[in-house]
Coordinates of C-alpha atoms in Angstrom, one line a residue:
X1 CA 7.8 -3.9 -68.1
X2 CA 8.0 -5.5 -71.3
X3 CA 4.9 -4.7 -73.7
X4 CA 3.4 -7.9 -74.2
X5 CA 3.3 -8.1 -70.3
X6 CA 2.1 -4.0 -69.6
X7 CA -1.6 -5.1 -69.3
X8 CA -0.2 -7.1 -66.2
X9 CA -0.3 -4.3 -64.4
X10 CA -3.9 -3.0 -64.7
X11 CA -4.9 -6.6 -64.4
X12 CA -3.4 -7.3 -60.8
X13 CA -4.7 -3.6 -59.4
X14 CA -8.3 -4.7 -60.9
X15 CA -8.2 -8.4 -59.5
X16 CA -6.6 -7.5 -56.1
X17 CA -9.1 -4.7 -55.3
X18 CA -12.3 -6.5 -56.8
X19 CA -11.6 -10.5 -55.9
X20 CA -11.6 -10.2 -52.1
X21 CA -14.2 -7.8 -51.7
X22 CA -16.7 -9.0 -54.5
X23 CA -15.8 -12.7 -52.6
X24 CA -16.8 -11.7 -49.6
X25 CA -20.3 -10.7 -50.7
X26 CA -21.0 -13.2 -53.2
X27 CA -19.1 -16.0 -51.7
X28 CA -21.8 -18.3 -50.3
X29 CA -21.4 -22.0 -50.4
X30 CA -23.9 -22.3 -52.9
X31 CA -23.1 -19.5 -55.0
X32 CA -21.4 -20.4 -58.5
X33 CA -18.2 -20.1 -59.3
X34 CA -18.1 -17.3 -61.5
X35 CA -20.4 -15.4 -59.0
X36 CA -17.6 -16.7 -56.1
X37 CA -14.8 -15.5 -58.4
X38 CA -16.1 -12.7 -60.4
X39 CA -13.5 -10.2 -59.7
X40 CA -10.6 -12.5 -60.5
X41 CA -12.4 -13.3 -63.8
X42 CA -12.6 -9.4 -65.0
X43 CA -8.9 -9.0 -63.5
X44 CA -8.2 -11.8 -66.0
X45 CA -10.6 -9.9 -68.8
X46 CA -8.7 -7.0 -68.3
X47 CA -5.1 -8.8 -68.7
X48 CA -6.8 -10.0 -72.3
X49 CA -8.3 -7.0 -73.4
X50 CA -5.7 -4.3 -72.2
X51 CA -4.7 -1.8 -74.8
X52 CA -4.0 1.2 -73.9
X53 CA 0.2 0.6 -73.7
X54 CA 0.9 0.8 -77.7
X55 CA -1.4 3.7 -77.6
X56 CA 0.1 6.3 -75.4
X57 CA 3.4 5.5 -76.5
X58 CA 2.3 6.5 -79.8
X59 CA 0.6 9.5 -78.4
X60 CA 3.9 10.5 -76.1
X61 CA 1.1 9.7 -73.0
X62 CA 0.0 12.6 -73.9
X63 CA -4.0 10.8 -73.1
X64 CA -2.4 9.0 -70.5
X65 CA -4.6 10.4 -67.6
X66 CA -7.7 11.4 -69.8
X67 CA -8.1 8.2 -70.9
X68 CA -7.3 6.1 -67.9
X69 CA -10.1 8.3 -66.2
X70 CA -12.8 7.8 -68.6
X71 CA -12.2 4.5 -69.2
X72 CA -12.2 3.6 -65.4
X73 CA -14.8 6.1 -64.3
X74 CA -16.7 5.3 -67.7
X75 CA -16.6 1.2 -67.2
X76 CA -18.1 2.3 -63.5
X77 CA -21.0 4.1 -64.9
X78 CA -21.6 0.7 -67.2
X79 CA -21.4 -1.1 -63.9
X80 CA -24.7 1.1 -62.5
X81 CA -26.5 -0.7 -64.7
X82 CA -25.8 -4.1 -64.3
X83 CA -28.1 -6.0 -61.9
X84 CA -26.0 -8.1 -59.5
X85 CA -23.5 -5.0 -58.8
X86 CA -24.9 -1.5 -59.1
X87 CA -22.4 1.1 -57.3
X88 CA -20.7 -2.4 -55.6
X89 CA -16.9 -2.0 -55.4
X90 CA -17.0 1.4 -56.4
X91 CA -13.6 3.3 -55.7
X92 CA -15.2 6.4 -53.3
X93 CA -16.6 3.5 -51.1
X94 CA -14.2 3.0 -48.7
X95 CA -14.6 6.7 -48.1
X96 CA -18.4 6.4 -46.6
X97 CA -17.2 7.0 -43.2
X98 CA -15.5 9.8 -43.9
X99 CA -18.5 12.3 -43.9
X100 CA -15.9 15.2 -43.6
X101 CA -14.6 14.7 -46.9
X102 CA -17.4 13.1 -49.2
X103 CA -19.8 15.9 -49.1
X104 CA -19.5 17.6 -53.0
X105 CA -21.0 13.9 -53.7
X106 CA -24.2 16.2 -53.6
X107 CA -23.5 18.3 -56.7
X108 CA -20.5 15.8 -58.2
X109 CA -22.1 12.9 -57.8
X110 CA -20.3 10.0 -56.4
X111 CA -19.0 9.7 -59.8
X112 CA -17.7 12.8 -59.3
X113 CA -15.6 11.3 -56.5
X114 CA -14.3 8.1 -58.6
X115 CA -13.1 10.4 -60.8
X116 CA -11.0 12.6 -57.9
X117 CA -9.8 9.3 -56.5
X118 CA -8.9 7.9 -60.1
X119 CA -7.3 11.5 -61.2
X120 CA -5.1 11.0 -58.1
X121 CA -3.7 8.0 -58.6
X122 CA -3.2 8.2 -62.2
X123 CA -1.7 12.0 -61.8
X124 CA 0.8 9.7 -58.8
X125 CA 1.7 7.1 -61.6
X126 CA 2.6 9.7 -64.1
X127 CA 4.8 11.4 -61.8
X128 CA 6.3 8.2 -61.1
X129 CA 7.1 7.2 -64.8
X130 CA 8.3 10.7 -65.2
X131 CA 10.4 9.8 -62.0
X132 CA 12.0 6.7 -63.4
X133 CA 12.4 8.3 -66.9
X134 CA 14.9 10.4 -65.2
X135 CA 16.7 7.6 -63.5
X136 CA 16.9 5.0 -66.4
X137 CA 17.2 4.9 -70.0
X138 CA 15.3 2.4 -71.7
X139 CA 15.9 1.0 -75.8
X140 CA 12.9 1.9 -77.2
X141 CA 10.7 3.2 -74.6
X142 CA 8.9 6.5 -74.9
X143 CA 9.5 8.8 -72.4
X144 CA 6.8 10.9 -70.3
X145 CA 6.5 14.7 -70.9
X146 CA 8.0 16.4 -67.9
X147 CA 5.9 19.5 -68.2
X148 CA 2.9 17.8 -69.1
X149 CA 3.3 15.9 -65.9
X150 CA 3.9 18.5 -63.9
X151 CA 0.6 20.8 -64.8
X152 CA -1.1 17.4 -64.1
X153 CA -0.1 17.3 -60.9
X154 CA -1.0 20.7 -59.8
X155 CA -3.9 20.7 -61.4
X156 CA -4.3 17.6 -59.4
X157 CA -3.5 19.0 -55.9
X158 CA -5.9 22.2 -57.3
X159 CA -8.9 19.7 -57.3
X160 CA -7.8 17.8 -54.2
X161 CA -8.2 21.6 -52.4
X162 CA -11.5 22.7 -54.0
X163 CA -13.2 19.3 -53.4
X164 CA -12.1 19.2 -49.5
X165 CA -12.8 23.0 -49.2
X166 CA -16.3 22.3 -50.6
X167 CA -17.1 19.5 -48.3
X168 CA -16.1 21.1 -45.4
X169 CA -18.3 24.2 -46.2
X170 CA -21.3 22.2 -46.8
X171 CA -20.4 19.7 -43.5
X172 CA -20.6 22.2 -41.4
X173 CA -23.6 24.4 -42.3
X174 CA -26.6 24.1 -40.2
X175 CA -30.1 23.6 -41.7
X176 CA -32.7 26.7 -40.7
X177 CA -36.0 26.4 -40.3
X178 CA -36.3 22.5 -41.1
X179 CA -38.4 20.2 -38.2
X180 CA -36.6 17.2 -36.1
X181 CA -38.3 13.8 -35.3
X182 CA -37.3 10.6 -33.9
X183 CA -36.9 7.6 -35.7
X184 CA -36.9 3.6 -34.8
X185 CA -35.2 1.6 -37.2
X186 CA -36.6 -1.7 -35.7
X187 CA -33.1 -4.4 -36.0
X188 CA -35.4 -8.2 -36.4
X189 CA -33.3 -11.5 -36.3
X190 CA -35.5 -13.2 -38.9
X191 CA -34.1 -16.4 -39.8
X192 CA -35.9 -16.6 -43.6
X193 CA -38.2 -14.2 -45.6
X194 CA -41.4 -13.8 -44.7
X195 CA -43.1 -15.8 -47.5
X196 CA -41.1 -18.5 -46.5
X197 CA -42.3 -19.0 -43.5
X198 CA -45.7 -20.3 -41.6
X199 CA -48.8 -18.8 -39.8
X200 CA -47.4 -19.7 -36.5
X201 CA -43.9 -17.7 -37.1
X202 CA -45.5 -14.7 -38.7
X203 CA -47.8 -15.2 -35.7
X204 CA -44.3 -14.4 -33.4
X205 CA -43.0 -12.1 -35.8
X206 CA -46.3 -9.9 -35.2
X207 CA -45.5 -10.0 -31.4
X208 CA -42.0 -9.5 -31.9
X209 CA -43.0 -6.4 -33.6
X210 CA -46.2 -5.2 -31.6
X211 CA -43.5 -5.8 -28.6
X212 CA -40.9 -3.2 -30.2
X213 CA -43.2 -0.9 -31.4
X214 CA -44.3 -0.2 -28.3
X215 CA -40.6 -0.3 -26.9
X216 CA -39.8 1.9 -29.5
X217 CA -42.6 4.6 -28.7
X218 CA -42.1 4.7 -24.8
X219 CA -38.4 6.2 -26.0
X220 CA -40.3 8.7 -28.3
X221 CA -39.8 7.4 -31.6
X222 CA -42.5 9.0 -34.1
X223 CA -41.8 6.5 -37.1
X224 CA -41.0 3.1 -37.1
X225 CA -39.0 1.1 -39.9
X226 CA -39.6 -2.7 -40.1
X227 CA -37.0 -4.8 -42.2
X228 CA -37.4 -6.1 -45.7
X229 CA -39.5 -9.4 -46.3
X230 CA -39.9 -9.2 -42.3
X231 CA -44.0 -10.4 -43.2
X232 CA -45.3 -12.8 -45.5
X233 CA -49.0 -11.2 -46.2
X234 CA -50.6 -8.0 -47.4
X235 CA -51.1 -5.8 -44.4
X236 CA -54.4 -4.6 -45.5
X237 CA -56.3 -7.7 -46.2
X238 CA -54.7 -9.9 -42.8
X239 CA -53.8 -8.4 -39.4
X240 CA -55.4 -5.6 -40.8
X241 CA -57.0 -4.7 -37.0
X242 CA -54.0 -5.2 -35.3
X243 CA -51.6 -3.1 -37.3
X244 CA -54.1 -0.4 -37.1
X245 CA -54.8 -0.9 -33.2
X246 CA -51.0 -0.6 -32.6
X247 CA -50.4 2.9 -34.5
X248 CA -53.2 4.6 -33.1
X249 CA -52.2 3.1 -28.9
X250 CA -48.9 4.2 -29.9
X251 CA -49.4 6.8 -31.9
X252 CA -46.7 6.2 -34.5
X253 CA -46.4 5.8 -37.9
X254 CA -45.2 2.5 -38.9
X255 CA -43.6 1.6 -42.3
X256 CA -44.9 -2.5 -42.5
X257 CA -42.4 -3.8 -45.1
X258 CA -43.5 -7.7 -46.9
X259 CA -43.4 -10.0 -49.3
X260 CA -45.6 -12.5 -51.2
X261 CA -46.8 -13.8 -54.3
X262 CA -50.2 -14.1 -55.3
X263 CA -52.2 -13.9 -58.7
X264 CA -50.9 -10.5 -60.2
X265 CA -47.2 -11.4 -59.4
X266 CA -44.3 -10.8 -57.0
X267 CA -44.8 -8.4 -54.5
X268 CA -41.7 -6.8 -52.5
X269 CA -43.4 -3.8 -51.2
X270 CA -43.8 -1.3 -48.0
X271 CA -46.5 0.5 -46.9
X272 CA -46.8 3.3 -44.1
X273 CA -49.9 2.8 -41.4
X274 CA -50.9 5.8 -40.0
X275 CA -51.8 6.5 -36.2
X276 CA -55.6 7.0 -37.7
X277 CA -55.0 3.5 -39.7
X278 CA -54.8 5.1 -43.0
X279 CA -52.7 3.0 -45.2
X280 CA -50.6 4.9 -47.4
X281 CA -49.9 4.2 -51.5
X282 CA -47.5 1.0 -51.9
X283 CA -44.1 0.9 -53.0
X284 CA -42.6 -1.8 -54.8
X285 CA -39.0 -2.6 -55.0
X286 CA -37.2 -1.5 -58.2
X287 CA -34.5 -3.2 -58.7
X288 CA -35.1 -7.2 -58.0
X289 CA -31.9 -9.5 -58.0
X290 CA -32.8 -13.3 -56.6
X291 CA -36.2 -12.8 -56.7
X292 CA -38.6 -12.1 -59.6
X293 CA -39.2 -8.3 -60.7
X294 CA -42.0 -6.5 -58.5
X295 CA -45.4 -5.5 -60.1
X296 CA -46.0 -2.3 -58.6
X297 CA -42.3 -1.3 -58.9
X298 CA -41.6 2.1 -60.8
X299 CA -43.5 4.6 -58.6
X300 CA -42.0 6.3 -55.4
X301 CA -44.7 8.0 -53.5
X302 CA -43.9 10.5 -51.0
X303 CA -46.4 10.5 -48.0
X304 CA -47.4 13.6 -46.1
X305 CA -46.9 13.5 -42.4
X306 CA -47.2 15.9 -39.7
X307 CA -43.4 15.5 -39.0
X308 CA -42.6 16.1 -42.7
X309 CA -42.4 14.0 -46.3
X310 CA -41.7 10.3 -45.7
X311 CA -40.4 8.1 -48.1
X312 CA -39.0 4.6 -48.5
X313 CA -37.3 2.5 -50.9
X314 CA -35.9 -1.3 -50.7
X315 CA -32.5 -3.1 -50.3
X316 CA -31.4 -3.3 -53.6
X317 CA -32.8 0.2 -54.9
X318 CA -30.2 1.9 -52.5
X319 CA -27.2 -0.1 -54.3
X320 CA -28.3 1.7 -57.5
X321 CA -28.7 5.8 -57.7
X322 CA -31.9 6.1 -59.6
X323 CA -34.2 4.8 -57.2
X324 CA -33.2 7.2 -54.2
X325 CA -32.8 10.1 -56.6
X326 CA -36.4 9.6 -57.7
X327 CA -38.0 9.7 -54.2
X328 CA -36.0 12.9 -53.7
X329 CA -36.8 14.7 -56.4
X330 CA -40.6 13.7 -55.0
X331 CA -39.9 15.4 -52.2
X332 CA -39.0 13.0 -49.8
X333 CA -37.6 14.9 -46.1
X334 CA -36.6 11.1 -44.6
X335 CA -35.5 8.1 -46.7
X336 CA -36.3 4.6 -45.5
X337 CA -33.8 1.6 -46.7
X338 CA -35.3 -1.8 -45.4
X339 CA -33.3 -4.6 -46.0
X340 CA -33.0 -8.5 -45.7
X341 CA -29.2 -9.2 -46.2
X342 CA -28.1 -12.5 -46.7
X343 CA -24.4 -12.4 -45.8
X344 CA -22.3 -10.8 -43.4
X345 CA -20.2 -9.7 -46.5
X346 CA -23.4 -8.0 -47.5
X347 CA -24.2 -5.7 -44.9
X348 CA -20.1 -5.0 -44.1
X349 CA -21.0 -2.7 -47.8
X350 CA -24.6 -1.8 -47.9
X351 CA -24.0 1.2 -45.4
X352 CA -21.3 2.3 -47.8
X353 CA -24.0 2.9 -50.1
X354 CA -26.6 4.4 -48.0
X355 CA -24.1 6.7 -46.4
X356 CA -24.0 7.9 -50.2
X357 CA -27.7 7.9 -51.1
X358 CA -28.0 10.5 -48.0
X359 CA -25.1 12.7 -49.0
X360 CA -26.1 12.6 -52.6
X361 CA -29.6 14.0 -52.0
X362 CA -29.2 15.3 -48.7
X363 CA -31.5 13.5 -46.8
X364 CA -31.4 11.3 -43.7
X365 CA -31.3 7.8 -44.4
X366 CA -32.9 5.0 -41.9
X367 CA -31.5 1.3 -42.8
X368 CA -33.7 -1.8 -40.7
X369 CA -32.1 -4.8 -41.6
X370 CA -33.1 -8.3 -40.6
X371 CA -30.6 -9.0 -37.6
X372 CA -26.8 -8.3 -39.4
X373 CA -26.4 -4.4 -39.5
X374 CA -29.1 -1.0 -38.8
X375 CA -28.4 2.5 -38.6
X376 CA -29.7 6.1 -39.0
X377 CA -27.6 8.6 -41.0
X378 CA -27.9 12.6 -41.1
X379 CA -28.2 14.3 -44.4
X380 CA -24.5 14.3 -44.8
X381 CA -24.2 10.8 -44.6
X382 CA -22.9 10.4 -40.8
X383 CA -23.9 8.1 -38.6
X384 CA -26.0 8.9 -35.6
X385 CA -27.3 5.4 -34.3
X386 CA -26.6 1.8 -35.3
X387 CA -26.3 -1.7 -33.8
X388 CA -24.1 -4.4 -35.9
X389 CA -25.1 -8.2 -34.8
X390 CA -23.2 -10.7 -37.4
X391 CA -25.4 -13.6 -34.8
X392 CA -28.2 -11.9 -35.1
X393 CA -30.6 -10.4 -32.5
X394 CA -33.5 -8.4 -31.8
X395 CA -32.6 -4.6 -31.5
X396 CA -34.2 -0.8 -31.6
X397 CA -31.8 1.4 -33.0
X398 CA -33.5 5.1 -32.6
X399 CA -31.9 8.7 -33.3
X400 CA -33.4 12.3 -33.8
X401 CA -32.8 13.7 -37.5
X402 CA -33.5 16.9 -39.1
X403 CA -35.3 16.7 -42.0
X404 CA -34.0 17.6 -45.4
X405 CA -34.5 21.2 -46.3
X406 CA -34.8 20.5 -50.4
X407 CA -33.3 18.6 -53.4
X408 CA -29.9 18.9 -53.5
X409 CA -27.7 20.0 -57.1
X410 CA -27.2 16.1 -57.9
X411 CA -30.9 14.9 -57.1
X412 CA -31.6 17.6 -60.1
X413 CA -28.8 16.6 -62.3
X414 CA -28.4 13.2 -61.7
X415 CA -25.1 11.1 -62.7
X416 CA -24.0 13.8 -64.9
X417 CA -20.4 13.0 -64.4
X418 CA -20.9 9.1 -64.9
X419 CA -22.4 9.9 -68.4
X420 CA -19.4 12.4 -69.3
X421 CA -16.9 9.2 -68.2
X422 CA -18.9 6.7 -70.2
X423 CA -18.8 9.3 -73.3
X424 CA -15.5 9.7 -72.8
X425 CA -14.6 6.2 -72.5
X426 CA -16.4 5.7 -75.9
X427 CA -14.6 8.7 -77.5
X428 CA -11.2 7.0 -76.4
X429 CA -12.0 3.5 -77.7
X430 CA -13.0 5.2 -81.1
X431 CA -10.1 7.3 -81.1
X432 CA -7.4 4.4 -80.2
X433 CA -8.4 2.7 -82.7
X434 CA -7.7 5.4 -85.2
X435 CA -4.3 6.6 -84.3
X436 CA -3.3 2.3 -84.1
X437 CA -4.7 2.3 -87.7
X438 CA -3.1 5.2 -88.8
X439 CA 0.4 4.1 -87.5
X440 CA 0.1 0.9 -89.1
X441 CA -0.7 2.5 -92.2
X442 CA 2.5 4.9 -92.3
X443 CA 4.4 1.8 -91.1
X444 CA 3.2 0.0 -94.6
X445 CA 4.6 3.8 -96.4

C-alpha cells in the first residue's frame, strides 16, 4: 500500500470494529450525531493521525509489535477514563462467554487480555508481511526481519499456552470451606425511572415488588436485588413500614435500589433492608453519565450478613474497573450490579462487563435490570441464571452461588497492565518523534 495511504489500514480495522457496535448502543433517535457515529469519527481520527508507517521502516519494524501493542492497549487504558465509554468496545469482550478461557483476567487484568488478543494479531500481521516479503519485491520498501518474526511468533504461541493453561487451572478449582446462598435478581419491566414517575405508579411498583419478593422467597431466595431507579423515594423516610414488614414475613434481605433529587442533590443510591428492618449504609453511584453526579458517591460499604459480605454497586460503576475493585478489596463475598438500561444495544454489552467484574475479583456477580436483560454469574464469570426480554416483562431470575473466598491478585494490583500500555504508548510517541527528527536531520547532512 502506498505510504500516504498505510494509515488506511488501521483506519478501516478501527471504524469497522467500533462503528456498528458503538451504534448500536448509542444509536437512539435522539442521540447526536457524533454520539450515533462515534466510532466512524475516531476511525476517521485515526486515518488523520496515523504514523507509525515512516517510523518502522526507519526502524526495520523492528518496534513494529511493541509499539502497536502499547499504543492499542495504551489508548484502551485512556478509554477507562472517559465517561460515556469505560471498558465499552474493549477487544477481550467478545470473549465474556468464554469463561474457560478468560480466567488469568484475575491476576492480568482484562488489560492483560487486550494485550494477548492484540499480541496475536499483530505477531499474525508480521508473519504475513514477512510472508509477502518473500513473494514480492517492492522499490523502496523495507523488508521485515525474518528471524525477528519468527521469535515473535513463538514467543506468541508461548503466551497463547501459559494464558489458556492458567485459566483452565483456576476454572476448574473448587472453593473449600466458603458458604452457598440463593439469590433473586428481581427482572422489573419499568417503563421510566422512578423519579419520573407518580404516586399511583410507584404505588404498583411497590406491589409489583411486595408480589415478587414473596415469589422470590417461597423458592428460597435469601437476598433479593431490585433494579436501578426502580423507586422514586428514600426508603427510609416513605414506605418505611412496608419495606420493613416484607423482610421480616419473608425473611430476606432486600437490596431497595432509587432515585431522586432533593435539597442536598442527586441521589442514585441502594440500600440493603434487613429481615429485623435495619437499613444498611447507602451507596451512591460512582460514575454518573446522563444524569447529574451522586452526593454520596465515593464510598462502597460492605455489609455483614449471616450468609456472608454483601455488596452492591450501580449500572455504570460495573462499565468501569475501579468501582468493583473497591468493594472487593472491602471485602465484598457477592456483588450486586442493578441497572436501568435504556437500549437493547445496551444490555446486548453490559453482561460482557459484569462477566469481567466477577472474573477480575472473583466474586459472583448478580445483574437486576429493568425488563431488557438479568443474570447471576459465579466467581469465574459463568452464567448460572438469566432471563433476556428485549419487550420487557416481569421476571425472577434466582441461582445458588458460592461466595468468594478472598481478593483475588488483580483486586490488589489493580490495572497494572493498562498503566504499563499507557506508559508504553507515551514512551513510543516520545521516541517516534525522535528517530523522525533524527532522520530528517542526517537527510539535511
Amino acid at each position: 500500500m502506498p505510504r500516504k495511504w498505510s494509515a488506511l489500514a488501521p483506519a478501516i480495522a478501527i471504524g469497522l470494529w467500533l462503528w456498528p457496535f458503538l451504534y448500536r448502543i448509542f444509536g437512539i433517535p435522539d442521540a447526536p450525531f457524533f454520539l450515533k457515529h462515534l466510532g466512524l469519527l475516531i476511525g476517521v481520527f485515526t486515518f488523520f493521525t496515523s504514523s507509525e508507517r515512516k517510523f518502522n521502516e526507519l526502524t526495520g519494524f523492528r518496534w513494529f509489535i511493541l509499539q502497536g501493542l502499547s499504543a492499542w492497549v495504551g489508548l484502551e487504558m485512556i478509554r477507562g477514563f472517559i465517561p460515556v465509554l469505560g471498558t465499552m468496545g474493549f477487544a477481550a469482550n467478545p470473549l465474556a462467554g468464554q469463561s474457560w478461557l478468560i480466567q488469568p483476567v484475575s491476576i492480568f487484568s482484562i488489560y492483560g487480555l487486550n494485550l494477548l488478543i492484540v499480541l496475536f494479531n499483530f505477531a499474525l500481521a508480521q508473519l504475513i508481511m514477512h510472508w509477502i516479503d518473500g513473494k514480492w519485491s517492492f522499490e523502496g520498501i523495507v523488508p521485515v526481519d525474518g528471524q525477528a518474526t519468527r521469535r515473535w511468533a513463538l514467543g506468541t504461541t508461548l503466551a497463547v499456552v501459559i494464558w489458556v493453561s492458567i485459566s483452565l487451572v483456576i476454572y476448574n478449582q473448587v472453593p473449600e470451606g466458603t458458604q452457598t446462598i440463593r439469590v433473586a435478581a428481581l427482572h422489573m419491566d419499568l417503563d421510566m425511572p422512578g423519579h419520573q414517575v407518580d404516586d399511583a405508579v410507584l404505588a404498583e411498583r411497590m406491589q409489583l415488588l411486595t408480589h415478587q419478593t414473596r415469589e422470590a422467597a417461597e423458592q428460597g431466595a435469601e437476598v433479593i436485588y431490585v433494579p436501578e431507579m426502580a423507586f422514586g423515594f428514600d426508603p427510609q423516610e416513605q414506605y418505611t413500614d412496608e419495606l420493613q414488614a416484607l423482610t421480616a414475613e419473608t425473611d430476606t434481605y432486600v437490596y431497595f435500589t432509587y432515585a431522586l433529587e432533593d435539597e442536598t442533590g442527586w441521589h442514585n443510591e441502594t440500600v440493603m433492608i434487613s429481615p429485623s428492618g435495619e437499613f444498611s449504609p447507602v451507596y451512591g453511584k460512582l460514575h454518573a453519565f446522563g444524569e447529574p453526579p451522586t452526593v454520596t458517591a465515593g464510598i462502597f460499604p460492605v455489609n455483614e450478613t449471616p450468609y456472608g459480605k454483601l455488596g452492591s454497586i450501580i449500572c455504570m460503576d460495573g462499565v468501569f474497573t475501579d468501582a468493583a475493585r473497591n468493594l472487593s478489596r472491602n471485602g465484598a463475598q457477592i456483588m450486586a450490579i442493578p441497572t436501568y438500561n435504556t437500549t437493547v444495544g445496551i444490555s446486548e454489552q453490559n453482561w460482557t462487563h459484569f462477566v469481567f467484574r466477577a472474573v477480575e475479583n472473583q466474586v459472583p456477580v448478580v445483574n437486576a435490570d429493568k425488563g431488557f436483560y438479568s443474570m447471576i454469574t459465579d466467581t469465574h464469570g459463568k452464567i448460572l441464571a438469566d432471563v433476556s426480554t428485549p419487550e420487557g416483562a416481569n421476571e425472577i431470575v434466582i441461582a445458588d452461588v458460592t461466595l468468594s473466598s478472598g481478593n483475588s491478585i488483580y483486586t490488589l494490583l489493580g490495572d497494572w497492565l493498562g498503566w504499563i500500555s499507557l506508559a508504553g504508548f507515551v514512551f513510543f510517541m516520545i521516541f517516534q518523534n525522535v528517530v523522525e527528527k533524527r532522520a530528517k536531520k542526517a537527510e539535511r547532512n
